Each structure stands twice: as structure tokens, then as C-alpha cells.
Amino acid sequence: MNFKQKSTDILKTIFPSEWNEFFLFIFFLTIYGILGSFIALNYRIIFDNRIPWDAYFSFDNRAIIMTGGGFERHPLSNYFFDGIRNFAFWISNGKMDSTFRLVLALCSNFAVSLSLVQIFKYLKNIIKLPLKISLLIIAFFALFSTNILLSFTPETYTYTLFLLVLFNYFSALKLRKDEKISGVAMVLSTVFLGGLTITNAVKVYIPVLFEKKLFWNWKKILNAKLRVIISILIFALLYLNRLNFNYHLIFQKTETQYEKFSNPKITPLWDMISSWFFGGNILFSNFAIRDYHSLKGFKYKALFMDVYSSWIPYVFVVIVLILILWSYGKNFKNKLVQILMISFLVDVIIHCVLKFGLHTSYIYGGHFVFVYPLLLGWLFFAYKNSPKVQSILYAITCVLVVYLGINNFIRMEEFFDFLNAYYK
């Protein structure tokens, strides 16, 4: 395959390549764009140089935009966000005004819209679902609280969502053809995913375990180990180079961060897991307003998610989890499903077992929330020869979509009440 053909294939993989993909991309770019543009032009919540962190839902917009975030969790994100920030400054003529915020919001919109296209590609090309079912699942995913928030939020999660969905689609294409993931692809994926959030680097190596007859041939095992080692070494060198090879900083800061973000809260553990980790990334809960101030004494209001106050959201979360577990059990022998579930379990262990950031785990959805629509798609696939079961699944999903849409629309109205009160 020549370079031109390979480049064309890469572009077709990343961007919309068929009319229905273009339609979805433009549709979501428009819908999310209207939301993000309105917020950026009329409110200062997306970026206010006086507010260091936590203006809404614990997102660290300013820190991420200005520095790429803490090096211990986001090793190479400063390079990425330097480019985003400089681009926004170029458009706004160096001013941190509404135009600056608009560019940041539109970049986020572009990434989330492409993520939805990647999900659609996976449903259509990997699972090979009918268009009707694929569109329903996409509508369901598009209404997730994570996607709504990230569509206008300049954060690492925004771009991690896109990169993770793209990597899962790319690796699925490779494994379906019984091809291995090349060393170059692994290096790039490790650098970009691990660079934005270090814990996501491990997800790059999960598909390698499922390459055809990997454990039957010592040469294949050696080749796989070599690809992994090279990607880790390159990533480590880039990481250490940023720190001038002072690796002691990594351990010191990581320990501090773990102690800070893993302390138990007053909220019961089961409620944090259900309301914030499993539910909060899909279905908005109640909101709580707190008083904050910067180190320079600037006082501001911050918005956080509370736990669910009604039994209905809990039922919604339980139904979604049942569908996911049902899909996993029904497709247990499917290596692509195993890859998705193992990737998901990485975040379950980090947040639910180790309790890292569990009290604000509703912001971490970009790391795993894409697993829900894909596993739901595999559940429909498992019953492709059972029209009755598919019809039941379709009806259940329709009910979930309607409730999700109504709930999240009402909660976004509350979010705008908060903006009108404090961020004009």
C-alpha cells in the first residue's frame, strides 16, 4: 500500500467518509455549536482568568487552557493545549474575551461531534447494525450529560473522549481483519492518550492481548512485547524531558494527589458510585452551589452535582447497567466486547475501588462513557436473529432516550439559571 492510499485510509477512518456520517457530524456540530456559542458569547464561565478551578462541575478549565493541568496526571497535555490556546489567541487578537471563549468552545464542539461520528462508524462498520438502531443509540449517547458538558468545555476529557473512541474503532478494524496494531500506532496512541491523562495509556495495550494467536507463537509474543516496550520508552522519555528528568517529582506529586482526591466523603460510598460514577456521566442529578475564592481573594460561585433525590434516576441507572452486563454476558466470547469491558474496568478500579476522585467522578466520563453505547450496540447484535427481543430492546432504549432527554433538558435550564445569576 502506497503512502497516498494509506493517508487516504487514515483520513477516512478519522473523519466522516459517507453521506450519513457527514449528516450526523454537521447535525451535532450545529446543535452543540449553538449551545456552546451562546454560552461563550453571553457568559464568562468557560474561561475567566480570575477563576482558577471548579467554576462548574469541578472542571479545571483555566488551569488546563493555560498550563495543560498538573504534570502528574496530564504529562504532555501542556503541549497540546499550548496549541489550542495560541490558536484561540490568534483568532481573538490576543484578548481573553468572548471570541477567545468561543474558539475554545468550538474546538470542544468539533472533538465531541467527531466522537459521535466515531461511535456511529463503530456501530455501522464493526457491529453492522441497521441504520435505525444505530441512530437510536447515537441519539441516546448524544444526550449523555458528559457529551453535553464536554461539547463546550475545554478540558482534557473532551479530547480524550475522541481519542479513546477513535482508538477503539481503529483497533477493532485491525482485529476484525486479524491484523496486529503497528508499533507506530501504539507509540502515537500511548503518547496522545497517556499524554492527556496518564492512566489511559494502559488502554492502548489491551487490544494487543487479543491479536490472533498471540500466545501460540513466541515470535508474536516477542513482537508484541517489543511494540509495548518501545511505546512506553518513548512516552517515558517525553514525560521525563518535560520534567528535566527530575523523576522524583512524579512520585511526590502523585502521592499528594492521591491523598487529596481519595479521601472518603460524607456521602455513602454506594451513592457516590451510583449517582456520580455510573449515573452522573449519563443522567444529570441535582445541583448544589458552593462559595469559593481564589488564592488572590476573588470570590465566586461554583456548581456541583448532588446525589439523586428521587428513586426514578436510580432505576434508570440500574436498567442501563443491566443492559450493559446483559450485553457482556451474551457476547462474552467476543474479543471486541472483552476489550471494551476491560477498558471500562480500568476506570472502575481507579474510581470505585481506589476511590480516586470518586466524589467528582461525574467529570471523568470522557474516559469511559463511550463504552455504554457500544455495548448496547453489541446487545442488539446478539439478538439479530430474534426480532421479538430486538423490538423489546428498541422499546426500552426509546423510553430511556425520552426520559434522558427530558431530565437533562430540565437540568440544563437550571444550569442556565446559575449562569444568569453569577456569570453574566
PDB file of C-alpha atoms in Angstrom, residues 24-260:
ATOM      1  CA  LEU A  24     -24.542  13.387  11.681  1.00  0.00           C
ATOM      2  CA  PHE A  25     -21.346  15.407  12.010  1.00  0.00           C
ATOM      3  CA  ILE A  26     -22.947  18.607  10.684  1.00  0.00           C
ATOM      4  CA  PHE A  27     -26.075  17.997  12.770  1.00  0.00           C
ATOM      5  CA  PHE A  28     -24.194  17.640  16.054  1.00  0.00           C
ATOM      6  CA  LEU A  29     -21.757  20.392  15.128  1.00  0.00           C
ATOM      7  CA  THR A  30     -24.780  22.673  14.700  1.00  0.00           C
ATOM      8  CA  ILE A  31     -26.733  21.621  17.810  1.00  0.00           C
ATOM      9  CA  TYR A  32     -23.767  21.582  20.171  1.00  0.00           C
ATOM     10  CA  GLY A  33     -22.394  24.660  18.399  1.00  0.00           C
ATOM     11  CA  ILE A  34     -25.494  26.698  19.162  1.00  0.00           C
ATOM     12  CA  LEU A  35     -25.282  25.699  22.826  1.00  0.00           C
ATOM     13  CA  GLY A  36     -21.547  26.380  23.140  1.00  0.00           C
ATOM     14  CA  SER A  37     -21.614  29.609  21.166  1.00  0.00           C
ATOM     15  CA  PHE A  38     -24.451  31.017  23.256  1.00  0.00           C
ATOM     16  CA  ILE A  39     -22.623  30.194  26.486  1.00  0.00           C
ATOM     17  CA  ALA A  40     -19.291  31.533  25.219  1.00  0.00           C
ATOM     18  CA  LEU A  41     -20.683  34.813  23.914  1.00  0.00           C
ATOM     19  CA  ASN A  42     -23.020  35.582  26.811  1.00  0.00           C
ATOM     20  CA  TYR A  43     -21.313  34.145  29.881  1.00  0.00           C
ATOM     21  CA  ARG A  44     -17.781  34.012  31.256  1.00  0.00           C
ATOM     22  CA  ILE A  45     -17.982  30.508  32.736  1.00  0.00           C
ATOM     23  CA  ILE A  46     -15.957  28.741  30.018  1.00  0.00           C
ATOM     24  CA  PHE A  47     -12.930  30.905  30.772  1.00  0.00           C
ATOM     25  CA  ASP A  48     -12.433  33.597  33.371  1.00  0.00           C
ATOM     26  CA  ASN A  49      -8.809  34.386  34.171  1.00  0.00           C
ATOM     27  CA  ARG A  50      -9.749  35.191  37.776  1.00  0.00           C
ATOM     28  CA  ILE A  51     -11.227  31.743  38.462  1.00  0.00           C
ATOM     29  CA  PRO A  52      -8.564  29.024  38.833  1.00  0.00           C
ATOM     30  CA  TRP A  53     -10.784  25.920  39.079  1.00  0.00           C
ATOM     31  CA  ASP A  54     -14.169  24.352  39.850  1.00  0.00           C
ATOM     32  CA  ALA A  55     -16.460  27.039  38.412  1.00  0.00           C
ATOM     33  CA  TYR A  56     -18.782  24.271  37.236  1.00  0.00           C
ATOM     34  CA  PHE A  57     -18.745  20.546  37.987  1.00  0.00           C
ATOM     35  CA  SER A  58     -15.088  20.623  39.101  1.00  0.00           C
ATOM     36  CA  PHE A  59     -13.689  21.200  35.605  1.00  0.00           C
ATOM     37  CA  ASP A  60     -10.327  22.971  35.731  1.00  0.00           C
ATOM     38  CA  ASN A  61     -10.793  24.984  32.533  1.00  0.00           C
ATOM     39  CA  ARG A  62      -8.369  27.791  33.235  1.00  0.00           C
ATOM     40  CA  ALA A  63      -5.589  25.533  34.532  1.00  0.00           C
ATOM     41  CA  ILE A  64      -5.951  23.192  31.559  1.00  0.00           C
ATOM     42  CA  ILE A  65      -6.013  26.007  28.995  1.00  0.00           C
ATOM     43  CA  MET A  66      -3.110  27.943  30.477  1.00  0.00           C
ATOM     44  CA  THR A  67      -0.793  25.115  31.577  1.00  0.00           C
ATOM     45  CA  GLY A  68      -2.279  21.812  30.417  1.00  0.00           C
ATOM     46  CA  GLY A  69      -3.038  20.824  34.016  1.00  0.00           C
ATOM     47  CA  GLY A  70      -0.865  19.062  36.557  1.00  0.00           C
ATOM     48  CA  PHE A  71       2.026  17.121  35.054  1.00  0.00           C
ATOM     49  CA  GLU A  72       1.421  14.107  37.324  1.00  0.00           C
ATOM     50  CA  ARG A  73      -1.955  13.365  35.717  1.00  0.00           C
ATOM     51  CA  HIS A  74      -1.565  15.107  32.358  1.00  0.00           C
ATOM     52  CA  PRO A  75       2.111  14.551  31.428  1.00  0.00           C
ATOM     53  CA  LEU A  76       2.143  16.024  27.916  1.00  0.00           C
ATOM     54  CA  SER A  77      -1.127  17.939  27.718  1.00  0.00           C
ATOM     55  CA  ASN A  78       0.660  21.279  28.063  1.00  0.00           C
ATOM     56  CA  TYR A  79       1.997  20.916  24.504  1.00  0.00           C
ATOM     57  CA  PHE A  80      -1.462  20.149  23.144  1.00  0.00           C
ATOM     58  CA  PHE A  81      -3.189  22.988  24.961  1.00  0.00           C
ATOM     59  CA  ASP A  82      -0.428  25.429  24.079  1.00  0.00           C
ATOM     60  CA  GLY A  83      -1.583  24.941  20.500  1.00  0.00           C
ATOM     61  CA  ILE A  84      -5.274  25.313  21.382  1.00  0.00           C
ATOM     62  CA  ARG A  85      -4.616  28.443  23.470  1.00  0.00           C
ATOM     63  CA  ASN A  86      -2.382  30.075  20.865  1.00  0.00           C
ATOM     64  CA  PHE A  87      -4.953  29.361  18.161  1.00  0.00           C
ATOM     65  CA  ALA A  88      -7.671  30.983  20.286  1.00  0.00           C
ATOM     66  CA  PHE A  89      -5.392  33.978  20.963  1.00  0.00           C
ATOM     67  CA  TRP A  90      -4.704  34.298  17.228  1.00  0.00           C
ATOM     68  CA  ILE A  91      -8.423  34.478  16.443  1.00  0.00           C
ATOM     69  CA  SER A  92      -9.155  36.866  19.344  1.00  0.00           C
ATOM     70  CA  ASN A  93      -6.135  39.099  18.684  1.00  0.00           C
ATOM     71  CA  GLY A  94      -4.550  38.148  21.985  1.00  0.00           C
ATOM     72  CA  LYS A  95      -7.581  39.010  24.108  1.00  0.00           C
ATOM     73  CA  MET A  96      -9.245  36.729  26.676  1.00  0.00           C
ATOM     74  CA  ASP A  97     -12.695  37.880  25.640  1.00  0.00           C
ATOM     75  CA  SER A  98     -15.875  36.296  24.298  1.00  0.00           C
ATOM     76  CA  THR A  99     -14.141  35.488  20.985  1.00  0.00           C
ATOM     77  CA  PHE A 100     -11.425  33.644  22.917  1.00  0.00           C
ATOM     78  CA  ARG A 101     -14.087  31.639  24.747  1.00  0.00           C
ATOM     79  CA  LEU A 102     -15.949  30.984  21.500  1.00  0.00           C
ATOM     80  CA  VAL A 103     -12.904  29.439  19.830  1.00  0.00           C
ATOM     81  CA  LEU A 104     -12.306  27.204  22.851  1.00  0.00           C
ATOM     82  CA  ALA A 105     -15.954  26.104  22.838  1.00  0.00           C
ATOM     83  CA  LEU A 106     -15.979  25.408  19.089  1.00  0.00           C
ATOM     84  CA  CYS A 107     -12.825  23.287  19.360  1.00  0.00           C
ATOM     85  CA  SER A 108     -14.543  21.215  22.042  1.00  0.00           C
ATOM     86  CA  ASN A 109     -17.667  21.017  19.906  1.00  0.00           C
ATOM     87  CA  PHE A 110     -15.618  19.735  16.971  1.00  0.00           C
ATOM     88  CA  ALA A 111     -13.997  16.996  19.093  1.00  0.00           C
ATOM     89  CA  VAL A 112     -17.255  15.771  20.658  1.00  0.00           C
ATOM     90  CA  SER A 113     -19.079  15.800  17.303  1.00  0.00           C
ATOM     91  CA  LEU A 114     -16.274  13.706  15.787  1.00  0.00           C
ATOM     92  CA  SER A 115     -16.541  11.336  18.760  1.00  0.00           C
ATOM     93  CA  LEU A 116     -20.198  10.738  17.957  1.00  0.00           C
ATOM     94  CA  VAL A 117     -19.293  10.041  14.332  1.00  0.00           C
ATOM     95  CA  GLN A 118     -16.717   7.507  15.530  1.00  0.00           C
ATOM     96  CA  ILE A 119     -19.369   5.757  17.623  1.00  0.00           C
ATOM     97  CA  PHE A 120     -21.642   5.672  14.585  1.00  0.00           C
ATOM     98  CA  LYS A 121     -18.820   4.220  12.458  1.00  0.00           C
ATOM     99  CA  TYR A 122     -18.253   1.501  15.054  1.00  0.00           C
ATOM    100  CA  LEU A 123     -21.959   0.624  15.199  1.00  0.00           C
ATOM    101  CA  LYS A 124     -22.244   0.613  11.405  1.00  0.00           C
ATOM    102  CA  ASN A 125     -18.941  -0.889  10.275  1.00  0.00           C
ATOM    103  CA  ILE A 126     -17.869  -3.110  13.163  1.00  0.00           C
ATOM    104  CA  ILE A 127     -21.133  -4.297  14.728  1.00  0.00           C
ATOM    105  CA  LYS A 128     -23.006  -3.802  11.427  1.00  0.00           C
ATOM    106  CA  LEU A 129     -26.286  -2.702  12.974  1.00  0.00           C
ATOM    107  CA  PRO A 130     -29.222  -1.475  10.872  1.00  0.00           C
ATOM    108  CA  LEU A 131     -29.330   2.308  10.433  1.00  0.00           C
ATOM    109  CA  LYS A 132     -32.495   2.612  12.522  1.00  0.00           C
ATOM    110  CA  ILE A 133     -30.869   1.038  15.582  1.00  0.00           C
ATOM    111  CA  SER A 134     -27.573   2.880  15.103  1.00  0.00           C
ATOM    112  CA  LEU A 135     -29.327   6.246  15.012  1.00  0.00           C
ATOM    113  CA  LEU A 136     -31.306   5.449  18.159  1.00  0.00           C
ATOM    114  CA  ILE A 137     -28.136   4.543  20.048  1.00  0.00           C
ATOM    115  CA  ILE A 138     -26.416   7.689  18.761  1.00  0.00           C
ATOM    116  CA  ALA A 139     -29.363   9.812  19.938  1.00  0.00           C
ATOM    117  CA  PHE A 140     -29.087   8.129  23.341  1.00  0.00           C
ATOM    118  CA  PHE A 141     -25.345   8.793  23.550  1.00  0.00           C
ATOM    119  CA  ALA A 142     -25.638  12.381  22.304  1.00  0.00           C
ATOM    120  CA  LEU A 143     -27.912  13.209  25.253  1.00  0.00           C
ATOM    121  CA  PHE A 144     -25.432  11.972  27.869  1.00  0.00           C
ATOM    122  CA  SER A 145     -24.527  14.676  30.384  1.00  0.00           C
ATOM    123  CA  THR A 146     -20.835  14.075  29.593  1.00  0.00           C
ATOM    124  CA  ASN A 147     -21.277  14.905  25.913  1.00  0.00           C
ATOM    125  CA  ILE A 148     -23.435  17.938  26.619  1.00  0.00           C
ATOM    126  CA  LEU A 149     -20.889  19.403  29.040  1.00  0.00           C
ATOM    127  CA  LEU A 150     -17.777  18.484  27.060  1.00  0.00           C
ATOM    128  CA  SER A 151     -19.257  19.946  23.865  1.00  0.00           C
ATOM    129  CA  PHE A 152     -18.419  23.433  25.187  1.00  0.00           C
ATOM    130  CA  THR A 153     -15.816  22.669  27.873  1.00  0.00           C
ATOM    131  CA  PRO A 154     -12.098  22.998  27.027  1.00  0.00           C
ATOM    132  CA  GLU A 155     -10.746  20.105  29.098  1.00  0.00           C
ATOM    133  CA  THR A 156      -8.528  17.043  28.700  1.00  0.00           C
ATOM    134  CA  TYR A 157     -11.612  14.811  28.949  1.00  0.00           C
ATOM    135  CA  THR A 158     -13.042  16.405  25.817  1.00  0.00           C
ATOM    136  CA  TYR A 159     -10.174  15.322  23.612  1.00  0.00           C
ATOM    137  CA  THR A 160      -9.566  12.072  25.491  1.00  0.00           C
ATOM    138  CA  LEU A 161     -13.118  11.032  24.633  1.00  0.00           C
ATOM    139  CA  PHE A 162     -12.430  11.484  20.937  1.00  0.00           C
ATOM    140  CA  LEU A 163      -9.032   9.774  21.035  1.00  0.00           C
ATOM    141  CA  LEU A 164     -10.319   6.783  23.010  1.00  0.00           C
ATOM    142  CA  VAL A 165     -13.292   6.252  20.708  1.00  0.00           C
ATOM    143  CA  LEU A 166     -11.028   6.625  17.666  1.00  0.00           C
ATOM    144  CA  PHE A 167      -8.500   4.149  19.090  1.00  0.00           C
ATOM    145  CA  ASN A 168     -11.196   1.592  19.888  1.00  0.00           C
ATOM    146  CA  TYR A 169     -12.636   1.906  16.390  1.00  0.00           C
ATOM    147  CA  PHE A 170      -9.177   1.667  14.804  1.00  0.00           C
ATOM    148  CA  SER A 171      -8.155  -1.368  16.886  1.00  0.00           C
ATOM    149  CA  ALA A 172     -11.497  -3.061  16.140  1.00  0.00           C
ATOM    150  CA  LEU A 173     -10.873  -2.604  12.406  1.00  0.00           C
ATOM    151  CA  LYS A 174      -7.435  -4.179  12.786  1.00  0.00           C
ATOM    152  CA  LEU A 175      -8.545  -7.118  14.925  1.00  0.00           C
ATOM    153  CA  ARG A 176     -11.530  -7.844  12.697  1.00  0.00           C
ATOM    154  CA  LYS A 177      -9.068  -8.321   9.821  1.00  0.00           C
ATOM    155  CA  ASP A 178      -6.760 -10.384  12.075  1.00  0.00           C
ATOM    156  CA  GLU A 179      -4.085  -7.707  11.754  1.00  0.00           C
ATOM    157  CA  LYS A 180      -1.775  -6.501  14.502  1.00  0.00           C
ATOM    158  CA  ILE A 181      -1.661  -2.936  15.781  1.00  0.00           C
ATOM    159  CA  SER A 182       1.521  -1.457  14.376  1.00  0.00           C
ATOM    160  CA  GLY A 183       4.320  -0.096  16.527  1.00  0.00           C
ATOM    161  CA  VAL A 184       3.804   3.397  15.144  1.00  0.00           C
ATOM    162  CA  ALA A 185       0.092   3.310  16.021  1.00  0.00           C
ATOM    163  CA  MET A 186       0.905   2.146  19.537  1.00  0.00           C
ATOM    164  CA  VAL A 187       3.504   4.864  20.062  1.00  0.00           C
ATOM    165  CA  LEU A 188       1.179   7.609  18.828  1.00  0.00           C
ATOM    166  CA  SER A 189      -1.761   6.275  20.862  1.00  0.00           C
ATOM    167  CA  THR A 190       0.336   5.987  24.027  1.00  0.00           C
ATOM    168  CA  VAL A 191       1.768   9.488  23.624  1.00  0.00           C
ATOM    169  CA  PHE A 192      -1.571  11.157  22.881  1.00  0.00           C
ATOM    170  CA  LEU A 193      -3.800   9.196  25.283  1.00  0.00           C
ATOM    171  CA  GLY A 194      -1.246   8.848  28.070  1.00  0.00           C
ATOM    172  CA  GLY A 195      -0.074  12.403  27.462  1.00  0.00           C
ATOM    173  CA  LEU A 196      -3.538  13.830  28.121  1.00  0.00           C
ATOM    174  CA  THR A 197      -4.295  11.505  31.060  1.00  0.00           C
ATOM    175  CA  ILE A 198      -1.614   9.074  32.157  1.00  0.00           C
ATOM    176  CA  THR A 199      -3.935   6.249  33.280  1.00  0.00           C
ATOM    177  CA  ASN A 200      -5.390   5.933  29.790  1.00  0.00           C
ATOM    178  CA  ALA A 201      -2.049   4.762  28.409  1.00  0.00           C
ATOM    179  CA  VAL A 202      -2.736   1.251  29.700  1.00  0.00           C
ATOM    180  CA  LYS A 203      -5.837   1.047  27.493  1.00  0.00           C
ATOM    181  CA  VAL A 204      -3.625   1.134  24.409  1.00  0.00           C
ATOM    182  CA  TYR A 205      -2.204  -2.284  25.283  1.00  0.00           C
ATOM    183  CA  ILE A 206      -5.496  -4.093  25.947  1.00  0.00           C
ATOM    184  CA  PRO A 207      -6.277  -4.861  22.250  1.00  0.00           C
ATOM    185  CA  VAL A 208      -2.774  -6.315  21.807  1.00  0.00           C
ATOM    186  CA  LEU A 209      -3.762  -9.168  24.135  1.00  0.00           C
ATOM    187  CA  PHE A 210      -6.427 -10.204  21.635  1.00  0.00           C
ATOM    188  CA  GLU A 211      -4.342 -10.269  18.473  1.00  0.00           C
ATOM    189  CA  LYS A 212      -4.817 -13.529  16.578  1.00  0.00           C
ATOM    190  CA  LYS A 213      -2.910 -16.487  18.036  1.00  0.00           C
ATOM    191  CA  LEU A 214      -0.664 -14.162  20.014  1.00  0.00           C
ATOM    192  CA  PHE A 215       0.088 -16.701  22.740  1.00  0.00           C
ATOM    193  CA  TRP A 216       0.603 -19.584  20.299  1.00  0.00           C
ATOM    194  CA  ASN A 217       3.768 -18.211  18.748  1.00  0.00           C
ATOM    195  CA  TRP A 218       6.798 -16.966  20.692  1.00  0.00           C
ATOM    196  CA  LYS A 219       7.767 -14.678  17.801  1.00  0.00           C
ATOM    197  CA  LYS A 220       4.401 -12.930  18.021  1.00  0.00           C
ATOM    198  CA  ILE A 221       4.765 -12.586  21.787  1.00  0.00           C
ATOM    199  CA  LEU A 222       8.241 -11.115  21.362  1.00  0.00           C
ATOM    200  CA  ASN A 223       6.985  -8.713  18.698  1.00  0.00           C
ATOM    201  CA  ALA A 224       4.099  -7.588  20.915  1.00  0.00           C
ATOM    202  CA  LYS A 225       6.438  -7.048  23.871  1.00  0.00           C
ATOM    203  CA  LEU A 226       8.798  -5.051  21.681  1.00  0.00           C
ATOM    204  CA  ARG A 227       5.988  -2.773  20.473  1.00  0.00           C
ATOM    205  CA  VAL A 228       4.808  -2.194  24.034  1.00  0.00           C
ATOM    206  CA  ILE A 229       8.291  -1.550  25.414  1.00  0.00           C
ATOM    207  CA  ILE A 230       9.194   0.892  22.629  1.00  0.00           C
ATOM    208  CA  SER A 231       5.961   2.867  23.102  1.00  0.00           C
ATOM    209  CA  ILE A 232       6.485   3.011  26.880  1.00  0.00           C
ATOM    210  CA  LEU A 233      10.104   4.128  26.497  1.00  0.00           C
ATOM    211  CA  ILE A 234       9.235   6.904  24.047  1.00  0.00           C
ATOM    212  CA  PHE A 235       6.407   8.086  26.279  1.00  0.00           C
ATOM    213  CA  ALA A 236       8.626   7.962  29.375  1.00  0.00           C
ATOM    214  CA  LEU A 237      11.402   9.926  27.679  1.00  0.00           C
ATOM    215  CA  LEU A 238       8.970  12.627  26.564  1.00  0.00           C
ATOM    216  CA  TYR A 239       7.473  12.745  30.058  1.00  0.00           C
ATOM    217  CA  LEU A 240      10.855  12.979  31.796  1.00  0.00           C
ATOM    218  CA  ASN A 241      12.060  15.563  29.306  1.00  0.00           C
ATOM    219  CA  ARG A 242       9.223  17.837  30.384  1.00  0.00           C
ATOM    220  CA  LEU A 243      10.420  17.493  33.985  1.00  0.00           C
ATOM    221  CA  ASN A 244      14.100  17.898  33.099  1.00  0.00           C
ATOM    222  CA  PHE A 245      14.479  14.244  34.141  1.00  0.00           C
ATOM    223  CA  ASN A 246      13.659  15.014  37.773  1.00  0.00           C
ATOM    224  CA  TYR A 247      11.614  11.843  38.207  1.00  0.00           C
ATOM    225  CA  HIS A 248      11.297  12.333  41.992  1.00  0.00           C
ATOM    226  CA  LEU A 249       8.679  14.999  41.271  1.00  0.00           C
ATOM    227  CA  ILE A 250       6.385  12.380  39.761  1.00  0.00           C
ATOM    228  CA  PHE A 251       6.249  10.242  42.904  1.00  0.00           C
ATOM    229  CA  GLN A 252       5.950  13.201  45.255  1.00  0.00           C
ATOM    230  CA  LYS A 253       3.109  14.849  43.360  1.00  0.00           C
ATOM    231  CA  THR A 254       1.271  11.585  42.624  1.00  0.00           C
ATOM    232  CA  GLU A 255       1.188  10.657  46.313  1.00  0.00           C
ATOM    233  CA  THR A 256      -0.106  14.112  47.213  1.00  0.00           C
ATOM    234  CA  GLN A 257      -2.808  13.980  44.544  1.00  0.00           C
ATOM    235  CA  TYR A 258      -3.948  10.506  45.599  1.00  0.00           C
ATOM    236  CA  GLU A 259      -4.306  11.578  49.229  1.00  0.00           C
ATOM    237  CA  LYS A 260      -6.184  14.706  48.176  1.00  0.00           C
TER     238      LYS A 260
END
